[in-house]
PDB file of C-alpha atoms and ligand atoms in Angstrom:
ATOM      1  CA  MET A   1       7.441  21.110   1.644  1.00 86.00           C
ATOM      2  CA  THR A   2       3.864  18.654   2.185  1.00 89.00           C
ATOM      3  CA  LYS A   3       2.366  19.096   5.014  1.00 94.00           C
ATOM      4  CA  ALA A   4       3.359  15.576   6.178  1.00 97.00           C
ATOM      5  CA  ALA A   5       6.946  16.652   5.288  1.00 97.00           C
ATOM      6  CA  LYS A   6       6.412  18.860   7.765  1.00 97.00           C
ATOM      7  CA  THR A   7       4.762  17.167  10.874  1.00 97.00           C
ATOM      8  CA  ILE A   8       7.759  14.309  10.482  1.00 98.00           C
ATOM      9  CA  ARG A   9      10.395  17.375  10.764  1.00 98.00           C
ATOM     10  CA  GLU A  10       8.042  18.945  13.540  1.00 97.00           C
ATOM     11  CA  ARG A  11       8.295  15.422  15.389  1.00 97.00           C
ATOM     12  CA  ALA A  12      11.687  13.434  15.198  1.00 97.00           C
ATOM     13  CA  GLY A  13      13.974  17.020  13.825  1.00 96.00           C
ATOM     14  CA  ALA A  14      15.286  18.285  10.894  1.00 95.00           C
ATOM     15  CA  ALA A  15      18.115  16.688  10.067  1.00 96.00           C
ATOM     16  CA  PRO A  16      18.107  14.974   6.715  1.00 97.00           C
ATOM     17  CA  ILE A  17      16.730  11.729   6.289  1.00 98.00           C
ATOM     18  CA  GLU A  18      19.446   9.020   4.229  1.00 98.00           C
ATOM     19  CA  ALA A  19      17.316   6.195   3.907  1.00 98.00           C
ATOM     20  CA  VAL A  20      13.539   4.458   3.594  1.00 98.00           C
ATOM     21  CA  LEU A  21      12.997   0.977   4.786  1.00 97.00           C
ATOM     22  CA  VAL A  22       9.564  -0.884   3.918  1.00 96.00           C
ATOM     23  CA  LEU A  23       8.448  -3.625   5.542  1.00 94.00           C
ATOM     24  CA  GLY A  24       6.653  -6.237   4.032  1.00 89.00           C
ATOM     25  CA  SER A  25       3.819  -8.900   5.478  1.00 80.00           C
ATOM     26  CA  GLY A  26       4.752 -10.625   9.110  1.00 80.00           C
ATOM     27  CA  LEU A  27       8.264  -8.253   9.220  1.00 82.00           C
ATOM     28  CA  SER A  28       6.815  -5.127  10.696  1.00 78.00           C
ATOM     29  CA  GLY A  29       8.890  -5.939  13.902  1.00 76.00           C
ATOM     30  CA  LEU A  30      12.631  -5.176  11.738  1.00 82.00           C
ATOM     31  CA  GLY A  31      12.135  -1.360  12.952  1.00 84.00           C
ATOM     32  CA  ALA A  32      12.708  -2.696  16.718  1.00 86.00           C
ATOM     33  CA  GLY A  33      16.394  -2.446  15.108  1.00 86.00           C
ATOM     34  CA  LEU A  34      16.334   1.556  15.144  1.00 94.00           C
ATOM     35  CA  ARG A  35      18.304   3.620  17.675  1.00 93.00           C
ATOM     36  CA  GLU A  36      16.649   5.998  19.469  1.00 93.00           C
ATOM     37  CA  PRO A  37      13.177   5.548  17.197  1.00 95.00           C
ATOM     38  CA  VAL A  38      10.423   8.771  16.984  1.00 97.00           C
ATOM     39  CA  ALA A  39       7.446   7.228  15.817  1.00 96.00           C
ATOM     40  CA  ILE A  40       4.628   8.352  14.362  1.00 97.00           C
ATOM     41  CA  PRO A  41       1.242   7.210  13.384  1.00 96.00           C
ATOM     42  CA  TYR A  42       0.250   7.031   9.646  1.00 96.00           C
ATOM     43  CA  ALA A  43      -2.929   8.711  10.729  1.00 95.00           C
ATOM     44  CA  GLU A  44      -1.368  11.685  11.414  1.00 96.00           C
ATOM     45  CA  LEU A  45       0.763  11.797   8.094  1.00 97.00           C
ATOM     46  CA  LYS A  46      -1.896  13.103   5.335  1.00 95.00           C
ATOM     47  CA  GLY A  47      -1.308  10.951   2.343  1.00 95.00           C
ATOM     48  CA  PHE A  48       0.502   7.555   4.081  1.00 96.00           C
ATOM     49  CA  PRO A  49      -0.553   4.548   3.945  1.00 92.00           C
ATOM     50  CA  GLY A  50      -4.108   3.084   5.032  1.00 85.00           C
ATOM     51  CA  GLY A  51      -2.051   0.472   7.664  1.00 72.00           C
ATOM     52  CA  GLY A  52      -5.212  -1.698   6.738  1.00 71.00           C
ATOM     53  CA  VAL A  53      -3.901  -5.552   5.816  1.00 77.00           C
ATOM     54  CA  SER A  54      -3.201  -7.659   9.333  1.00 80.00           C
ATOM     55  CA  GLY A  55       0.728  -8.606   9.807  1.00 75.00           C
ATOM     56  CA  HIS A  56       1.570  -4.838   8.473  1.00 78.00           C
ATOM     57  CA  GLY A  57       2.302  -2.124  10.876  1.00 83.00           C
ATOM     58  CA  SER A  58       0.725   1.585  10.844  1.00 91.00           C
ATOM     59  CA  GLU A  59       3.379   3.579  12.396  1.00 94.00           C
ATOM     60  CA  LEU A  60       6.371   5.842  10.670  1.00 96.00           C
ATOM     61  CA  LEU A  61       9.743   5.105  12.311  1.00 96.00           C
ATOM     62  CA  ILE A  62      12.834   7.807  12.389  1.00 97.00           C
ATOM     63  CA  GLY A  63      15.962   6.913  14.508  1.00 97.00           C
ATOM     64  CA  GLU A  64      18.898   5.805  13.339  1.00 97.00           C
ATOM     65  CA  MET A  65      20.674   2.466  11.965  1.00 95.00           C
ATOM     66  CA  GLY A  66      24.173   1.728  10.947  1.00 92.00           C
ATOM     67  CA  GLY A  67      25.227   5.090  11.826  1.00 94.00           C
ATOM     68  CA  LYS A  68      22.606   6.616   9.533  1.00 96.00           C
ATOM     69  CA  ARG A  69      19.462   9.000   9.658  1.00 98.00           C
ATOM     70  CA  LEU A  70      16.582   6.072   8.435  1.00 97.00           C
ATOM     71  CA  ALA A  71      12.984   6.045   7.685  1.00 98.00           C
ATOM     72  CA  ILE A  72      10.921   2.713   8.534  1.00 97.00           C
ATOM     73  CA  LEU A  73       7.013   2.546   7.116  1.00 96.00           C
ATOM     74  CA  THR A  74       6.316  -0.669   8.895  1.00 93.00           C
ATOM     75  CA  GLY A  75       3.527  -1.642   6.722  1.00 92.00           C
ATOM     76  CA  ARG A  76       2.773  -0.739   3.693  1.00 93.00           C
ATOM     77  CA  GLU A  77      -0.721  -0.032   1.297  1.00 95.00           C
ATOM     78  CA  HIS A  78      -0.699  -2.627  -1.489  1.00 96.00           C
ATOM     79  CA  TYR A  79      -2.607  -1.918  -5.215  1.00 97.00           C
ATOM     80  CA  TYR A  80      -5.336  -4.957  -4.183  1.00 96.00           C
ATOM     81  CA  GLU A  81      -6.704  -2.685  -1.480  1.00 95.00           C
ATOM     82  CA  HIS A  82      -8.470  -0.772  -3.369  1.00 95.00           C
ATOM     83  CA  GLY A  83      -7.002  -0.427  -6.916  1.00 96.00           C
ATOM     84  CA  ASN A  84      -4.820   2.660  -6.751  1.00 97.00           C
ATOM     85  CA  ALA A  85      -1.457   1.511  -7.602  1.00 98.00           C
ATOM     86  CA  ALA A  86      -0.083   5.005  -6.270  1.00 98.00           C
ATOM     87  CA  ALA A  87      -1.387   3.913  -2.923  1.00 97.00           C
ATOM     88  CA  MET A  88       2.621   4.843  -1.871  1.00 97.00           C
ATOM     89  CA  ARG A  89       3.560   7.805  -4.186  1.00 98.00           C
ATOM     90  CA  PRO A  90       2.802  10.239  -1.611  1.00 97.00           C
ATOM     91  CA  ALA A  91       4.743   8.698   1.531  1.00 98.00           C
ATOM     92  CA  LEU A  92       7.416   8.006  -1.085  1.00 98.00           C
ATOM     93  CA  GLU A  93       7.698  11.586  -2.123  1.00 98.00           C
ATOM     94  CA  THR A  94       7.416  13.070   0.945  1.00 98.00           C
ATOM     95  CA  LEU A  95      10.640  11.226   2.395  1.00 98.00           C
ATOM     96  CA  ALA A  96      12.631  11.467  -1.242  1.00 98.00           C
ATOM     97  CA  GLY A  97      11.477  15.016   0.247  1.00 98.00           C
ATOM     98  CA  LEU A  98      13.851  15.058   2.917  1.00 98.00           C
ATOM     99  CA  GLY A  99      16.493  13.883   1.760  1.00 98.00           C
ATOM    100  CA  ALA A 100      16.257  10.499   1.327  1.00 98.00           C
ATOM    101  CA  GLY A 101      18.464   9.351  -1.920  1.00 98.00           C
ATOM    102  CA  ALA A 102      18.120   4.811  -1.399  1.00 98.00           C
ATOM    103  CA  LEU A 103      15.050   2.612  -0.718  1.00 98.00           C
ATOM    104  CA  LEU A 104      14.984  -0.268   0.602  1.00 98.00           C
ATOM    105  CA  LEU A 105      12.238  -2.391   0.009  1.00 98.00           C
ATOM    106  CA  THR A 106      11.080  -5.936   1.963  1.00 96.00           C
ATOM    107  CA  ASN A 107       8.413  -8.806   1.443  1.00 95.00           C
ATOM    108  CA  SER A 108       6.735 -11.885   1.572  1.00 94.00           C
ATOM    109  CA  ALA A 109       6.858 -13.786  -1.722  1.00 96.00           C
ATOM    110  CA  GLY A 110       6.290 -17.430  -3.103  1.00 97.00           C
ATOM    111  CA  SER A 111       9.062 -19.299  -5.260  1.00 98.00           C
ATOM    112  CA  LEU A 112       9.173 -20.361  -8.419  1.00 98.00           C
ATOM    113  CA  ASP A 113      12.328 -22.096  -7.762  1.00 98.00           C
ATOM    114  CA  PRO A 114      13.015 -25.311  -5.816  1.00 98.00           C
ATOM    115  CA  ALA A 115      16.533 -24.085  -4.381  1.00 98.00           C
ATOM    116  CA  ILE A 116      14.739 -21.506  -3.235  1.00 98.00           C
ATOM    117  CA  VAL A 117      12.540 -22.582   0.290  1.00 96.00           C
ATOM    118  CA  PRO A 118      10.395 -21.463   3.064  1.00 95.00           C
ATOM    119  CA  GLY A 119      13.248 -19.575   4.934  1.00 94.00           C
ATOM    120  CA  ASP A 120      15.308 -18.026   2.479  1.00 96.00           C
ATOM    121  CA  LEU A 121      15.785 -14.836   1.460  1.00 97.00           C
ATOM    122  CA  MET A 122      15.745 -14.462  -2.292  1.00 98.00           C
ATOM    123  CA  LEU A 123      17.158 -10.564  -3.606  1.00 98.00           C
ATOM    124  CA  ILE A 124      15.805  -8.555  -6.133  1.00 98.00           C
ATOM    125  CA  ALA A 125      17.217  -8.549  -9.390  1.00 98.00           C
ATOM    126  CA  ASP A 126      14.625  -7.603 -11.902  1.00 98.00           C
ATOM    127  CA  HIS A 127      10.853  -7.798 -11.837  1.00 98.00           C
ATOM    128  CA  ILE A 128       7.616  -8.478 -14.254  1.00 98.00           C
ATOM    129  CA  ASN A 129       4.886  -6.337 -13.963  1.00 98.00           C
ATOM    130  CA  TYR A 130       2.606  -8.239 -14.934  1.00 98.00           C
ATOM    131  CA  ALA A 131      -0.707  -6.578 -12.574  1.00 97.00           C
ATOM    132  CA  GLY A 132      -1.075  -5.001 -15.573  1.00 94.00           C
ATOM    133  CA  ILE A 133      -1.235  -1.629 -14.169  1.00 97.00           C
ATOM    134  CA  ASN A 134       1.633   1.038 -13.328  1.00 98.00           C
ATOM    135  CA  PRO A 135       1.254   4.178 -10.560  1.00 98.00           C
ATOM    136  CA  LEU A 136       2.457   6.548 -13.436  1.00 98.00           C
ATOM    137  CA  ILE A 137      -0.619   6.260 -15.068  1.00 98.00           C
ATOM    138  CA  GLY A 138      -2.300  10.060 -15.262  1.00 97.00           C
ATOM    139  CA  GLU A 139       1.454  11.203 -14.165  1.00 98.00           C
ATOM    140  CA  PRO A 140       0.550  14.278 -16.536  1.00 98.00           C
ATOM    141  CA  THR A 141       4.962  14.965 -16.985  1.00 98.00           C
ATOM    142  CA  ASP A 142       7.663  13.443 -18.693  1.00 98.00           C
ATOM    143  CA  ARG A 143       9.192  12.028 -15.515  1.00 97.00           C
ATOM    144  CA  ARG A 144       6.910   9.745 -16.424  1.00 98.00           C
ATOM    145  CA  PHE A 145       9.119   7.790 -19.267  1.00 98.00           C
ATOM    146  CA  VAL A 146      11.213   5.958 -16.325  1.00 98.00           C
ATOM    147  CA  ASN A 147      13.904   3.758 -17.245  1.00 98.00           C
ATOM    148  CA  MET A 148      13.787   0.309 -15.769  1.00 98.00           C
ATOM    149  CA  VAL A 149      17.035  -0.896 -16.430  1.00 98.00           C
ATOM    150  CA  ASP A 150      19.190  -1.799 -13.624  1.00 98.00           C
ATOM    151  CA  ALA A 151      15.960  -0.211 -11.369  1.00 98.00           C
ATOM    152  CA  TYR A 152      17.373  -3.101  -8.700  1.00 98.00           C
ATOM    153  CA  ASP A 153      20.535  -1.446  -8.475  1.00 98.00           C
ATOM    154  CA  PRO A 154      23.657  -3.174  -9.020  1.00 98.00           C
ATOM    155  CA  GLY A 155      25.567  -1.698  -6.614  1.00 98.00           C
ATOM    156  CA  LEU A 156      23.231  -2.226  -3.448  1.00 98.00           C
ATOM    157  CA  ARG A 157      23.163  -5.357  -4.765  1.00 98.00           C
ATOM    158  CA  GLY A 158      26.643  -6.179  -5.400  1.00 98.00           C
ATOM    159  CA  LYS A 159      27.323  -5.229  -1.630  1.00 98.00           C
ATOM    160  CA  SER A 160      24.488  -7.331  -0.049  1.00 98.00           C
ATOM    161  CA  HIS A 161      25.792 -10.304  -1.070  1.00 98.00           C
ATOM    162  CA  GLU A 162      28.980  -9.193  -0.026  1.00 98.00           C
ATOM    163  CA  ILE A 163      28.086  -8.898   3.533  1.00 98.00           C
ATOM    164  CA  ALA A 164      26.303 -11.767   2.996  1.00 98.00           C
ATOM    165  CA  THR A 165      28.735 -13.719   2.140  1.00 98.00           C
ATOM    166  CA  ALA A 166      30.591 -12.570   5.375  1.00 98.00           C
ATOM    167  CA  MET A 167      28.103 -13.154   7.489  1.00 97.00           C
ATOM    168  CA  GLY A 168      27.356 -16.785   6.507  1.00 97.00           C
ATOM    169  CA  LEU A 169      23.725 -16.204   5.791  1.00 96.00           C
ATOM    170  CA  ALA A 170      22.358 -17.882   2.044  1.00 95.00           C
ATOM    171  CA  LEU A 171      21.303 -15.335  -0.199  1.00 98.00           C
ATOM    172  CA  LYS A 172      19.661 -15.867  -3.238  1.00 97.00           C
ATOM    173  CA  GLU A 173      18.673 -13.862  -6.422  1.00 98.00           C
ATOM    174  CA  GLY A 174      16.012 -13.768  -8.083  1.00 98.00           C
ATOM    175  CA  VAL A 175      13.239 -11.972 -11.238  1.00 99.00           C
ATOM    176  CA  TYR A 176      10.129 -10.908  -8.951  1.00 98.00           C
ATOM    177  CA  LEU A 177       6.980 -11.224 -10.575  1.00 98.00           C
ATOM    178  CA  TRP A 178       3.983  -9.068  -9.280  1.00 98.00           C
ATOM    179  CA  TYR A 179       0.366 -10.737  -9.328  1.00 98.00           C
ATOM    180  CA  SER A 180      -2.905  -8.044  -8.121  1.00 98.00           C
ATOM    181  CA  GLY A 181      -3.755 -10.512  -5.641  1.00 97.00           C
ATOM    182  CA  PRO A 182      -5.247 -10.521  -2.903  1.00 97.00           C
ATOM    183  CA  SER A 183      -6.541 -13.852  -4.275  1.00 97.00           C
ATOM    184  CA  PHE A 184      -3.052 -16.002  -4.245  1.00 97.00           C
ATOM    185  CA  GLU A 185      -2.275 -17.604  -8.224  1.00 98.00           C
ATOM    186  CA  THR A 186      -3.173 -20.687  -9.584  1.00 98.00           C
ATOM    187  CA  PRO A 187      -1.533 -23.331  -9.793  1.00 98.00           C
ATOM    188  CA  ALA A 188      -1.883 -22.621 -13.724  1.00 98.00           C
ATOM    189  CA  GLU A 189      -0.689 -19.123 -13.268  1.00 98.00           C
ATOM    190  CA  ILE A 190       2.741 -20.371 -10.759  1.00 98.00           C
ATOM    191  CA  ARG A 191       3.599 -22.120 -14.272  1.00 98.00           C
ATOM    192  CA  MET A 192       2.757 -19.875 -16.621  1.00 98.00           C
ATOM    193  CA  ALA A 193       4.953 -17.376 -14.631  1.00 98.00           C
ATOM    194  CA  ILE A 194       7.832 -20.233 -14.179  1.00 98.00           C
ATOM    195  CA  GLY A 195       7.986 -19.745 -18.099  1.00 98.00           C
ATOM    196  CA  LEU A 196       7.953 -15.759 -18.179  1.00 98.00           C
ATOM    197  CA  GLY A 197      11.119 -16.229 -16.262  1.00 98.00           C
ATOM    198  CA  ALA A 198      10.274 -15.551 -12.137  1.00 98.00           C
ATOM    199  CA  THR A 199      11.100 -16.613 -10.213  1.00 98.00           C
ATOM    200  CA  ALA A 200       9.564 -15.433  -7.397  1.00 98.00           C
ATOM    201  CA  VAL A 201       5.821 -13.901  -6.873  1.00 98.00           C
ATOM    202  CA  GLY A 202       4.281 -11.322  -5.159  1.00 98.00           C
ATOM    203  CA  MET A 203       1.868  -8.481  -4.594  1.00 97.00           C
ATOM    204  CA  SER A 204       4.175  -5.420  -3.896  1.00 97.00           C
ATOM    205  CA  THR A 205       6.952  -3.457  -4.669  1.00 98.00           C
ATOM    206  CA  VAL A 206       6.702  -3.226  -8.199  1.00 98.00           C
ATOM    207  CA  PRO A 207       4.541  -0.124  -7.920  1.00 98.00           C
ATOM    208  CA  GLU A 208       6.882   1.219  -5.233  1.00 98.00           C
ATOM    209  CA  VAL A 209       9.727   0.356  -6.694  1.00 98.00           C
ATOM    210  CA  ILE A 210       8.630   2.456 -10.422  1.00 98.00           C
ATOM    211  CA  VAL A 211       7.355   5.230  -8.623  1.00 98.00           C
ATOM    212  CA  ALA A 212      11.330   5.146  -6.520  1.00 98.00           C
ATOM    213  CA  ARG A 213      13.205   5.090  -9.217  1.00 98.00           C
ATOM    214  CA  MET A 214      11.022   8.516 -11.478  1.00 98.00           C
ATOM    215  CA  LEU A 215      12.083  10.337  -8.265  1.00 98.00           C
ATOM    216  CA  GLY A 216      15.541   9.723  -8.614  1.00 98.00           C
ATOM    217  CA  LEU A 217      16.200   6.956  -5.375  1.00 98.00           C
ATOM    218  CA  LYS A 218      18.658   4.077  -5.258  1.00 98.00           C
ATOM    219  CA  VAL A 219      16.567   0.240  -5.055  1.00 98.00           C
ATOM    220  CA  TRP A 220      17.270  -2.518  -3.051  1.00 98.00           C
ATOM    221  CA  ALA A 221      14.577  -4.816  -2.389  1.00 98.00           C
ATOM    222  CA  CYS A 222      14.420  -8.493  -0.824  1.00 98.00           C
ATOM    223  CA  SER A 223      11.926 -11.055  -1.027  1.00 97.00           C
ATOM    224  CA  SER A 224      11.450 -13.396   2.280  1.00 96.00           C
ATOM    225  CA  ILE A 225      10.125 -16.804   0.801  1.00 96.00           C
ATOM    226  CA  THR A 226       7.506 -18.156   3.010  1.00 95.00           C
ATOM    227  CA  ASN A 227       6.011 -20.606   0.888  1.00 95.00           C
ATOM    228  CA  MET A 228       6.335 -22.768  -2.828  1.00 97.00           C
ATOM    229  CA  GLY A 229       3.882 -21.152  -5.487  1.00 98.00           C
ATOM    230  CA  ALA A 230       0.565 -22.669  -5.418  1.00 97.00           C
ATOM    231  CA  GLY A 231       0.631 -25.799  -6.561  1.00 97.00           C
ATOM    232  CA  LEU A 232       4.103 -26.315  -6.047  1.00 97.00           C
ATOM    233  CA  SER A 233       4.356 -28.389  -3.312  1.00 95.00           C
ATOM    234  CA  ASP A 234       1.655 -30.143  -0.309  1.00 91.00           C
ATOM    235  CA  GLU A 235       1.236 -26.954   1.680  1.00 88.00           C
ATOM    236  CA  ARG A 236      -1.702 -25.019   1.286  1.00 89.00           C
ATOM    237  CA  ILE A 237      -1.083 -21.045   1.228  1.00 89.00           C
ATOM    238  CA  SER A 238      -2.922 -18.413   3.263  1.00 90.00           C
ATOM    239  CA  HIS A 239      -2.219 -15.087   4.448  1.00 89.00           C
ATOM    240  CA  GLU A 240      -2.106 -16.795   8.202  1.00 88.00           C
ATOM    241  CA  HIS A 241       1.139 -19.344   6.216  1.00 87.00           C
ATOM    242  CA  THR A 242       2.225 -15.901   5.205  1.00 85.00           C
ATOM    243  CA  LYS A 243       2.458 -14.269   8.523  1.00 84.00           C
ATOM    244  CA  ALA A 244       3.712 -17.577  10.405  1.00 84.00           C
ATOM    245  CA  MET A 245       6.796 -17.968   7.818  1.00 87.00           C
ATOM    246  CA  ALA A 246       7.615 -14.612   7.622  1.00 85.00           C
ATOM    247  CA  VAL A 247       9.645 -15.255  11.021  1.00 86.00           C
ATOM    248  CA  GLN A 248      12.504 -17.167   9.827  1.00 89.00           C
ATOM    249  CA  GLY A 249      12.900 -14.498   6.274  1.00 91.00           C
ATOM    250  CA  ALA A 250      12.932 -11.259   9.068  1.00 91.00           C
ATOM    251  CA  ALA A 251      15.687 -12.830  11.632  1.00 91.00           C
ATOM    252  CA  LYS A 252      17.794 -12.916   8.391  1.00 94.00           C
ATOM    253  CA  LEU A 253      16.787  -9.730   7.485  1.00 95.00           C
ATOM    254  CA  GLU A 254      18.042  -8.322  10.824  1.00 92.00           C
ATOM    255  CA  GLN A 255      21.642  -9.544  10.279  1.00 93.00           C
ATOM    256  CA  LEU A 256      21.242  -8.125   7.304  1.00 95.00           C
ATOM    257  CA  ILE A 257      19.687  -4.807   6.952  1.00 96.00           C
ATOM    258  CA  PRO A 258      21.680  -2.294   9.641  1.00 94.00           C
ATOM    259  CA  ALA A 259      25.350  -3.992   7.536  1.00 95.00           C
ATOM    260  CA  LEU A 260      23.609  -2.979   4.372  1.00 97.00           C
ATOM    261  CA  VAL A 261      22.952   0.608   5.708  1.00 97.00           C
ATOM    262  CA  GLU A 262      25.839   1.188   7.041  1.00 96.00           C
ATOM    263  CA  ALA A 263      27.658   0.214   3.986  1.00 95.00           C
ATOM    264  CA  LEU A 264      24.789   2.591   2.281  1.00 95.00           C
TER     265      LEU A 264
HETATM  266  N1  LIG B   1       1.942 -15.564  -3.875  1.00 57.83           N
HETATM  267  C1  LIG B   1       1.413 -13.881  -3.756  1.00 57.83           C
HETATM  268  N2  LIG B   1       2.015 -13.387  -2.736  1.00 57.83           N
HETATM  269  C2  LIG B   1       2.436 -14.192  -1.720  1.00 57.83           C
HETATM  270  C3  LIG B   1       2.510 -15.450  -1.464  1.00 57.83           C
HETATM  271  C4  LIG B   1       2.492 -16.326  -2.688  1.00 57.83           C
HETATM  272  O1  LIG B   1       2.634 -17.572  -3.408  1.00 57.83           O
HETATM  273  N3  LIG B   1       3.202 -15.943  -0.854  1.00 57.83           N
HETATM  274  C5  LIG B   1       3.987 -14.115  -0.276  1.00 57.83           C
HETATM  275  N4  LIG B   1       2.902 -13.505  -0.978  1.00 57.83           N
END
């Protein structure tokens, strides 16, 4: 057991954690839906994210949602902060070791599809690792050869569509392309991403999905669309704009996620 796992068990109890939820840019408020939360600052958990990006939380919450024991990472660490694509691996390994069988990921993303607009939710069906880096580089065992077919669990995707329909919530679906960031894309890069078959672009999530699939976790991921890709509209893309626009998607995720956790 990792040192962080010991700390978590001491603070939050030894009952197994059933699922993990990662909150993206401007979405850190989603942790409010957790019952009887125990909060542990990342700074006290060895290997957990550094908490260096504004709009991201910097603590782990453990509590109950939808009848399940859930761990919420209120902020993530990104490849663009330092060039380490495996930054989230220690946290994910620790939580998988404490019992988690599913990883739910949220992020903010730019849409490439005129039918998916700011404020919409886009379920991720598949991804394109355009950053060209992989968090498993350096992993010495054969575990590194991870199969990425159906990496975004088809069963969980189906359930989310059923839940969203029952709630009257529009839930789109598409392919997420990972650009390393931290600069936003050029209009030419956005046109290329469209040509490659992407539906949305963002700077996170993909490395976590790869690590999670190696660990055998079921993965679900959803983008809160905060803007159209660079050059596709007149709005000026910025981190401030992303954080401000994330509020609309957050309200929808607040409805969707507890029901999905219950159905896990
Ligand atoms: N590009 C990359 N990442 C993003 C975007 C974008 O347009 N919007 C929110 N995160």
